[in-house]
mmCIF file with all atom_site columns, C-alpha atoms in Angstrom:
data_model
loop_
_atom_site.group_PDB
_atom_site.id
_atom_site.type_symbol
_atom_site.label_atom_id
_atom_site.label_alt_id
_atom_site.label_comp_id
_atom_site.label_asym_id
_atom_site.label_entity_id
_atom_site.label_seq_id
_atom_site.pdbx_PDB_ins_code
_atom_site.Cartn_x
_atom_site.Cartn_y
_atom_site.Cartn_z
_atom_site.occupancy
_atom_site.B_iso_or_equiv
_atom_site.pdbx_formal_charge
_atom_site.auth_seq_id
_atom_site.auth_comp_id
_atom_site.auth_asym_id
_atom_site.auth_atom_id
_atom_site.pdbx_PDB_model_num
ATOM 1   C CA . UNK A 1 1   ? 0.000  0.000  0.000   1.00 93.00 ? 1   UNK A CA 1
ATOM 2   C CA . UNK A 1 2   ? 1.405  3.233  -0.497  1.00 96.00 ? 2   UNK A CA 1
ATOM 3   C CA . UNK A 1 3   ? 1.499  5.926  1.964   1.00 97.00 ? 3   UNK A CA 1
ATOM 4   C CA . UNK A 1 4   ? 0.641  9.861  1.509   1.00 98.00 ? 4   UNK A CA 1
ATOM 5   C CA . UNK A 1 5   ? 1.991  11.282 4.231   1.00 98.00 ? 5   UNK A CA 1
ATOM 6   C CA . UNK A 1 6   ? 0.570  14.880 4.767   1.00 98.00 ? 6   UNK A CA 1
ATOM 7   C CA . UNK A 1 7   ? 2.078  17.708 6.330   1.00 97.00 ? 7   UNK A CA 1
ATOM 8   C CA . UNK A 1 8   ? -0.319 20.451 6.632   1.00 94.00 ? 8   UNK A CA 1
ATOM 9   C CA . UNK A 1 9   ? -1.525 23.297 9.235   1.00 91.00 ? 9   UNK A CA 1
ATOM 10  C CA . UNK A 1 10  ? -4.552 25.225 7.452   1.00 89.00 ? 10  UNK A CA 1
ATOM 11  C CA . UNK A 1 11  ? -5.932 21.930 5.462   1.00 90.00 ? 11  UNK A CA 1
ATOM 12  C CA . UNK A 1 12  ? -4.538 22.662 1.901   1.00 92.00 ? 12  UNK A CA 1
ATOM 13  C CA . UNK A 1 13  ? -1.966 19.706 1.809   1.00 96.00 ? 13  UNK A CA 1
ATOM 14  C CA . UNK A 1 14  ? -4.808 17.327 3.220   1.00 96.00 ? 14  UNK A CA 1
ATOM 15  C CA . UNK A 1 15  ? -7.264 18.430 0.349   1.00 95.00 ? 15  UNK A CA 1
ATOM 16  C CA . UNK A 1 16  ? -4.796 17.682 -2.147  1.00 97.00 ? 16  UNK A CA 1
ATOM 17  C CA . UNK A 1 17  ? -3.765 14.324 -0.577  1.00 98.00 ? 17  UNK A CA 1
ATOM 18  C CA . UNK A 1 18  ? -7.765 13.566 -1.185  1.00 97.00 ? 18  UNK A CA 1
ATOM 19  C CA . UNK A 1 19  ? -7.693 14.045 -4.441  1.00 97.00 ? 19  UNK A CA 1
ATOM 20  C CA . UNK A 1 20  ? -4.182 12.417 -4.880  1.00 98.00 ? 20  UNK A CA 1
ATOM 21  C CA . UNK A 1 21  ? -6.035 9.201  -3.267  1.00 98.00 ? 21  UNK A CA 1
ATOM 22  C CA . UNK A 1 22  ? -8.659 9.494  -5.358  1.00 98.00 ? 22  UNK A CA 1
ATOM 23  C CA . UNK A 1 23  ? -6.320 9.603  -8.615  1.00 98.00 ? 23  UNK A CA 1
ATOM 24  C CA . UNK A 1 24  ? -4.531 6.447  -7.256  1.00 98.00 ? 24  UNK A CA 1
ATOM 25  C CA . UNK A 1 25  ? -7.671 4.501  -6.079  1.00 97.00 ? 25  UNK A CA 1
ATOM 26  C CA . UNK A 1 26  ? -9.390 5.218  -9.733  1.00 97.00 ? 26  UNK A CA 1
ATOM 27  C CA . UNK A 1 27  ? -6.106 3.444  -11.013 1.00 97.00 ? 27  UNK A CA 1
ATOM 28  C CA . UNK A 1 28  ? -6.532 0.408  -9.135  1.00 96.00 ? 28  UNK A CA 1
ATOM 29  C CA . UNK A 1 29  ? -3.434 1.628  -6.716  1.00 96.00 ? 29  UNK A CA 1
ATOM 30  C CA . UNK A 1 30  ? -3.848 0.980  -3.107  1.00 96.00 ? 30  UNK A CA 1
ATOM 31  C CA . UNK A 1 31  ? -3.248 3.774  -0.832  1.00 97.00 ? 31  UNK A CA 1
ATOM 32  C CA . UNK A 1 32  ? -3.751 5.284  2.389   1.00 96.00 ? 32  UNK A CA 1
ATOM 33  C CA . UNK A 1 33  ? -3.255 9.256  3.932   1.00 97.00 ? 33  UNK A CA 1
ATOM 34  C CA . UNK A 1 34  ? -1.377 9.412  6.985   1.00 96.00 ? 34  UNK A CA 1
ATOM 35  C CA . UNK A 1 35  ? -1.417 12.994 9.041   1.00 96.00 ? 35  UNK A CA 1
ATOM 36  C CA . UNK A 1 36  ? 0.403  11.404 11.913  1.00 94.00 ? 36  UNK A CA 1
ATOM 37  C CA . UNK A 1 37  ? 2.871  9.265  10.534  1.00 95.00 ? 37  UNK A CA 1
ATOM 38  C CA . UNK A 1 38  ? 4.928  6.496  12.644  1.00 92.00 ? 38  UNK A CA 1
ATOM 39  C CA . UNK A 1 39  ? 8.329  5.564  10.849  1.00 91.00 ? 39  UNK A CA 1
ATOM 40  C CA . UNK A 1 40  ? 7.977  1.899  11.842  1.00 87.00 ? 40  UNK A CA 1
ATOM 41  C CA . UNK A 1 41  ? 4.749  1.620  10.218  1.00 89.00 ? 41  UNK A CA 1
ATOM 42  C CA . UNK A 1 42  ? 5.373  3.015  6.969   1.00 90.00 ? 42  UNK A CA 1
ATOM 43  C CA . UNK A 1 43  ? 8.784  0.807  5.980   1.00 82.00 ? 43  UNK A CA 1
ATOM 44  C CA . UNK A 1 44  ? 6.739  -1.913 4.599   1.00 84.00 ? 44  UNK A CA 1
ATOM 45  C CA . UNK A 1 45  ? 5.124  0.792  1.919   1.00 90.00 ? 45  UNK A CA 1
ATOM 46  C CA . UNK A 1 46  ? 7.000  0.434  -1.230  1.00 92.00 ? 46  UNK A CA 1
ATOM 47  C CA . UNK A 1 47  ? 6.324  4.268  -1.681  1.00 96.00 ? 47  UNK A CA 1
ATOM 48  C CA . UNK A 1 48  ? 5.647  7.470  0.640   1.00 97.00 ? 48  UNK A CA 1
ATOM 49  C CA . UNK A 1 49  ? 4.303  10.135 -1.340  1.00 98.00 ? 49  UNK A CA 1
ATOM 50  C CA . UNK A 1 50  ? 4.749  13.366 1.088   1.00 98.00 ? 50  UNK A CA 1
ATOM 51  C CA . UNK A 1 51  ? 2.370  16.560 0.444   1.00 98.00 ? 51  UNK A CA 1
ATOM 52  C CA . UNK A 1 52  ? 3.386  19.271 3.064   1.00 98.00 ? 52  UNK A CA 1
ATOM 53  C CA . UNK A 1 53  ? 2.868  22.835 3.197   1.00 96.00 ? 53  UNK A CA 1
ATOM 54  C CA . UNK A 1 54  ? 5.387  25.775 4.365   1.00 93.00 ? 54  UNK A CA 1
ATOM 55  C CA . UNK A 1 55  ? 4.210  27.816 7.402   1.00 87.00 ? 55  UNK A CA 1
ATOM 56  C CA . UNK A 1 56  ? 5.991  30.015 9.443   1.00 85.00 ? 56  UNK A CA 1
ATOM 57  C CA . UNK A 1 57  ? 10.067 30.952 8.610   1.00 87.00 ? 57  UNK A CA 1
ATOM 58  C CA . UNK A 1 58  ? 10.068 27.797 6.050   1.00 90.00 ? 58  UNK A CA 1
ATOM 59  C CA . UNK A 1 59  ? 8.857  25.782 8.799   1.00 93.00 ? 59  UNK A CA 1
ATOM 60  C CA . UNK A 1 60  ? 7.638  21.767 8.427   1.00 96.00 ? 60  UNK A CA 1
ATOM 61  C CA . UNK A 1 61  ? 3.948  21.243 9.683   1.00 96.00 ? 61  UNK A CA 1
ATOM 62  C CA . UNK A 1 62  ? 4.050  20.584 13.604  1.00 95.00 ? 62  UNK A CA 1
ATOM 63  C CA . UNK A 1 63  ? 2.205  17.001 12.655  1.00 96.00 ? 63  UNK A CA 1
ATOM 64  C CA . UNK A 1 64  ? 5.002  16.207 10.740  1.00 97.00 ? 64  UNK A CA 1
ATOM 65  C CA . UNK A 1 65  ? 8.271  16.849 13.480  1.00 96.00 ? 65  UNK A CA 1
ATOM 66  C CA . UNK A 1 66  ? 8.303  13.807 15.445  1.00 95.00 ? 66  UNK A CA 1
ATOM 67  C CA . UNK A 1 67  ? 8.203  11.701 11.802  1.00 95.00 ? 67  UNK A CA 1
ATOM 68  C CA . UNK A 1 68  ? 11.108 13.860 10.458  1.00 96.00 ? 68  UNK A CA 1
ATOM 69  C CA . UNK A 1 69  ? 12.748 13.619 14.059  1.00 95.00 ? 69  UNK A CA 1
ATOM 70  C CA . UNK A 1 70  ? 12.194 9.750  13.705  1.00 93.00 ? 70  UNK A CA 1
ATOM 71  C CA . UNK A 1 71  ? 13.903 9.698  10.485  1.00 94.00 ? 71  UNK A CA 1
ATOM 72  C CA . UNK A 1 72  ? 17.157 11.736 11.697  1.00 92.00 ? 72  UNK A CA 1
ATOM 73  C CA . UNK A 1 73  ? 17.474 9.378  14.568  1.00 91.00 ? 73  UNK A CA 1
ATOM 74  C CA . UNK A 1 74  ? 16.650 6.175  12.647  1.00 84.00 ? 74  UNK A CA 1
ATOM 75  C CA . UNK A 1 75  ? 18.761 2.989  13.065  1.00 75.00 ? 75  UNK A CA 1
ATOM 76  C CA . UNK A 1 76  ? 16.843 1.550  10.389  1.00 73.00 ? 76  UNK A CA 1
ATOM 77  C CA . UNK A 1 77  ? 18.020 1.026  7.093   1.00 78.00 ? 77  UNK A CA 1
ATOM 78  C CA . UNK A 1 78  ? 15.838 3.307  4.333   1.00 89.00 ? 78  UNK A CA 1
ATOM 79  C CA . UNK A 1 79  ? 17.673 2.939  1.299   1.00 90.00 ? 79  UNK A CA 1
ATOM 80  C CA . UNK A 1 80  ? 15.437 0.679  -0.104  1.00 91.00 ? 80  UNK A CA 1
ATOM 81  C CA . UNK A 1 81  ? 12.890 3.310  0.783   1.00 94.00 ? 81  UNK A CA 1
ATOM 82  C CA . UNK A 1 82  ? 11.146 5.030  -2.292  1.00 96.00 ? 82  UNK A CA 1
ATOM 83  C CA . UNK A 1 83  ? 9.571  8.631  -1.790  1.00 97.00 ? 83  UNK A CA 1
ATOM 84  C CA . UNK A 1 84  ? 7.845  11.248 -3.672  1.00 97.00 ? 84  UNK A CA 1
ATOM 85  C CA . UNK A 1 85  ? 7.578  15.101 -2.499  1.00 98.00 ? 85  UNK A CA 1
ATOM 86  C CA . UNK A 1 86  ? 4.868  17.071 -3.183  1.00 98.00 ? 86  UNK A CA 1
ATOM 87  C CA . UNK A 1 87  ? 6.069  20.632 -1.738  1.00 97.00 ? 87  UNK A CA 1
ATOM 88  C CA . UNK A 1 88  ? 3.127  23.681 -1.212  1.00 97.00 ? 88  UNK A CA 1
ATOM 89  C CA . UNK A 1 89  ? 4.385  27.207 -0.694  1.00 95.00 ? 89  UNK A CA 1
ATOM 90  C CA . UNK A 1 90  ? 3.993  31.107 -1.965  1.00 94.00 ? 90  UNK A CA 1
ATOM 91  C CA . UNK A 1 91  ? 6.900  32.070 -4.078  1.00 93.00 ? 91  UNK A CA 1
ATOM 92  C CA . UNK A 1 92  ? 6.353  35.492 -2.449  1.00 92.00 ? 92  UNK A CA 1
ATOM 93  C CA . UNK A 1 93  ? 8.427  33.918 0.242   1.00 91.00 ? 93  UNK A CA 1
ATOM 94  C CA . UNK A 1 94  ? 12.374 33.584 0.892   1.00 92.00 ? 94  UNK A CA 1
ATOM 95  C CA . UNK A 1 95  ? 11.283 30.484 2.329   1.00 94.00 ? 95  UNK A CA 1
ATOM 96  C CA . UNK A 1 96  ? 9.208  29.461 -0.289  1.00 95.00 ? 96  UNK A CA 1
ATOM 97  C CA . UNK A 1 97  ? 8.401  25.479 -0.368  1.00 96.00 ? 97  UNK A CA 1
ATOM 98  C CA . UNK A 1 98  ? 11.368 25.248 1.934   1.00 97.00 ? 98  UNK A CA 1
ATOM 99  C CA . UNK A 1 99  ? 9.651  22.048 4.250   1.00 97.00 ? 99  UNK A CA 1
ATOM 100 C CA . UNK A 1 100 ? 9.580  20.056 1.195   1.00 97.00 ? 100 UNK A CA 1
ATOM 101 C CA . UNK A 1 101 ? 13.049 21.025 0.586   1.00 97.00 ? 101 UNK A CA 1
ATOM 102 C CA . UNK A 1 102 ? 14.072 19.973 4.167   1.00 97.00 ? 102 UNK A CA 1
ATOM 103 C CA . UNK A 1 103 ? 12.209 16.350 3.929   1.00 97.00 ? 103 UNK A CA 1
ATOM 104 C CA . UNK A 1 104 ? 14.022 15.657 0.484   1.00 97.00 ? 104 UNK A CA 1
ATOM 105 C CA . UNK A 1 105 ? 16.878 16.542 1.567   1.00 95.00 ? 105 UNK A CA 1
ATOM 106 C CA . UNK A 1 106 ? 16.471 14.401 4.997   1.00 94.00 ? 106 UNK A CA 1
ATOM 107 C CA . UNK A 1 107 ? 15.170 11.793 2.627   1.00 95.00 ? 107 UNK A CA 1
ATOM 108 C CA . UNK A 1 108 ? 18.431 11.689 0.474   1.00 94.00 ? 108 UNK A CA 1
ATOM 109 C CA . UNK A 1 109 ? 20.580 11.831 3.554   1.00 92.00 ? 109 UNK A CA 1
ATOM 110 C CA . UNK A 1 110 ? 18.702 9.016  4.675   1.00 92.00 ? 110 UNK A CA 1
ATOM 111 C CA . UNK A 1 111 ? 19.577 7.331  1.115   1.00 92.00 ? 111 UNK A CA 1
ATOM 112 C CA . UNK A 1 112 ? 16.067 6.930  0.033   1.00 94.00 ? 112 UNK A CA 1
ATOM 113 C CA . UNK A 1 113 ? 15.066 7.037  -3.719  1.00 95.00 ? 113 UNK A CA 1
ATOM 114 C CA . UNK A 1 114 ? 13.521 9.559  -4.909  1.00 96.00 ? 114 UNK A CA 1
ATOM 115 C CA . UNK A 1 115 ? 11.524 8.073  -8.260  1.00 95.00 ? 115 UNK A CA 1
ATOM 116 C CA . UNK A 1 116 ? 10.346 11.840 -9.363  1.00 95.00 ? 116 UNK A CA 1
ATOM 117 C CA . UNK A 1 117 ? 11.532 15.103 -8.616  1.00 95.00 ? 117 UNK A CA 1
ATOM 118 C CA . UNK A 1 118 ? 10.120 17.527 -5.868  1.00 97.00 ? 118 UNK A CA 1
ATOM 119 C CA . UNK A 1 119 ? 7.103  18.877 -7.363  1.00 98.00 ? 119 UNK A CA 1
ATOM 120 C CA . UNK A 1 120 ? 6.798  22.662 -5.846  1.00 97.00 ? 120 UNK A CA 1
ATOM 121 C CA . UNK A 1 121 ? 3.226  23.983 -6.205  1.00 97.00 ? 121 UNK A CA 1
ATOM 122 C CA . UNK A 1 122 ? 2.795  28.406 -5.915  1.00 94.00 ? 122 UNK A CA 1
ATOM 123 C CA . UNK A 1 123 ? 0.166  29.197 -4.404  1.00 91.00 ? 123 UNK A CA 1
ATOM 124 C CA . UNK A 1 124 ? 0.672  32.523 -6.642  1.00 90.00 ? 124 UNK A CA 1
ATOM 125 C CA . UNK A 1 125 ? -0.347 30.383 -9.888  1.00 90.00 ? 125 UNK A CA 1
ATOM 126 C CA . UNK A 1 126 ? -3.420 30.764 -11.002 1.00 85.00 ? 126 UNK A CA 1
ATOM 127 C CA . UNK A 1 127 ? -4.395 27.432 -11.196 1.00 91.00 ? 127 UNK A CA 1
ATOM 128 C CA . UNK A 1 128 ? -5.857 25.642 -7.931  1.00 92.00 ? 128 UNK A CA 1
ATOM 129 C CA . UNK A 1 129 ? -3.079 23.385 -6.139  1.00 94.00 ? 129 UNK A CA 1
ATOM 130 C CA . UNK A 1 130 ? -4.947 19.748 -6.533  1.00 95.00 ? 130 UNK A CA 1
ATOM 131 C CA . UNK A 1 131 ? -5.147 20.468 -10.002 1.00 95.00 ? 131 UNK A CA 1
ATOM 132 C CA . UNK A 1 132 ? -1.381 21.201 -11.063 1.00 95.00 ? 132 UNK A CA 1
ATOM 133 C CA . UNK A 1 133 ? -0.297 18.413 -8.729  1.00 97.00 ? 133 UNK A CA 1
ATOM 134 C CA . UNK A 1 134 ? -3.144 15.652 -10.446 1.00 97.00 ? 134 UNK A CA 1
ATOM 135 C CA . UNK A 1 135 ? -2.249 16.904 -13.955 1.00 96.00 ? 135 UNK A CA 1
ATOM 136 C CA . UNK A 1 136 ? 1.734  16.259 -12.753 1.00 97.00 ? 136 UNK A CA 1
ATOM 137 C CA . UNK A 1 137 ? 0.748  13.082 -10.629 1.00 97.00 ? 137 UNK A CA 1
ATOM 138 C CA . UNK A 1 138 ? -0.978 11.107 -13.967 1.00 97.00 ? 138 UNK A CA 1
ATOM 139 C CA . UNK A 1 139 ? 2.701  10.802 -15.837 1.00 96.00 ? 139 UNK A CA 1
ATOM 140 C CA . UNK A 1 140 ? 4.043  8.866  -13.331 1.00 96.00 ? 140 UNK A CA 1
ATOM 141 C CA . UNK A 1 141 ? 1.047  6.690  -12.115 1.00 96.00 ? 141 UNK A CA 1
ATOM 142 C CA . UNK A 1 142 ? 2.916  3.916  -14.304 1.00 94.00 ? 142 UNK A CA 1
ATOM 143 C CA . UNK A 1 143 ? 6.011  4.123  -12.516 1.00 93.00 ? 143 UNK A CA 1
ATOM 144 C CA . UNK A 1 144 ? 4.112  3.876  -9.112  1.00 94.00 ? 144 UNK A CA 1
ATOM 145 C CA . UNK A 1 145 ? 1.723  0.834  -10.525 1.00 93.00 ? 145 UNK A CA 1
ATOM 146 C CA . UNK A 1 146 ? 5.147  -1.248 -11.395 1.00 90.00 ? 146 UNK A CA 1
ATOM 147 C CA . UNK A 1 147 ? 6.107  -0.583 -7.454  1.00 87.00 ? 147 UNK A CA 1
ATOM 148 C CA . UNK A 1 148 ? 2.891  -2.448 -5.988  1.00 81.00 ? 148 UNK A CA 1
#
């Protein structure tokens, strides 16, 4: 099953992570959405899609620190580990998309694979965020079918 782990505080990332669900489930891909995600529970996924939002001074969503702190202090061995990062922010920001910056970049320390790269979504653009990241999302829905 894969995992879409959420990192949100006002509820954007968790709408999008609905309809990223819904994408996967009309594909015949099993998955789940996680807003409290427990490191030892997620290893057996053969993919963790993350979709976090940027609040504060670039900061990751509180729901999301004791993963990430789990992660930094894991003994566990996550390079077999494959990952996606779906990264909401306002380019009108220095700090703009900089959570999803931190997790890949925790992720690749952690020598995870990362089968796509970080998708950052503006909220500037005119377009609605669910609907950039599903139009992105459907080019790779082979690649995640082949990893279930």
């Amino acid at each position: 099953m894969i995992n879409i782990i959420v990192g949100t505080e006002t509820g954007t990332a968790e709408f999008v992570a609905d309809e990223v669900l819904e994408l996967l489930t009309s594909n015949n891909i099993q998955a789940c959405i996680t807003l409290e995600p427990v490191l030892k529970q997620l290893i057996p996924s053969p993919l963790w899609i993350v979709i976090t939002s940027t609040h504060g001074a670039g900061d990751i969503p509180h729901n999301l620190h004791q993963f990430t702190q789990s992660v930094t202090n894991s003994n566990s061995d996550l390079s077999s580990q494959k990952a996606m990062i779906i990264a909401l922010g306002d380019s009108s920001y220095d700090t703009y998309c900089q959570a999803g910056i931190s997790i890949n970049d925790l992720f690749l320390s952690a020598n995870m694979t990362m089968i796509t790269p970080m998708l950052k979504v503006d909220a500037m653009d005119a377009d609605m965020p669910e609907d950039i990241v599903i139009e992105w999302l459907i080019q790779y829905i082979p690649s995640i079918s082949d990893l279930i």
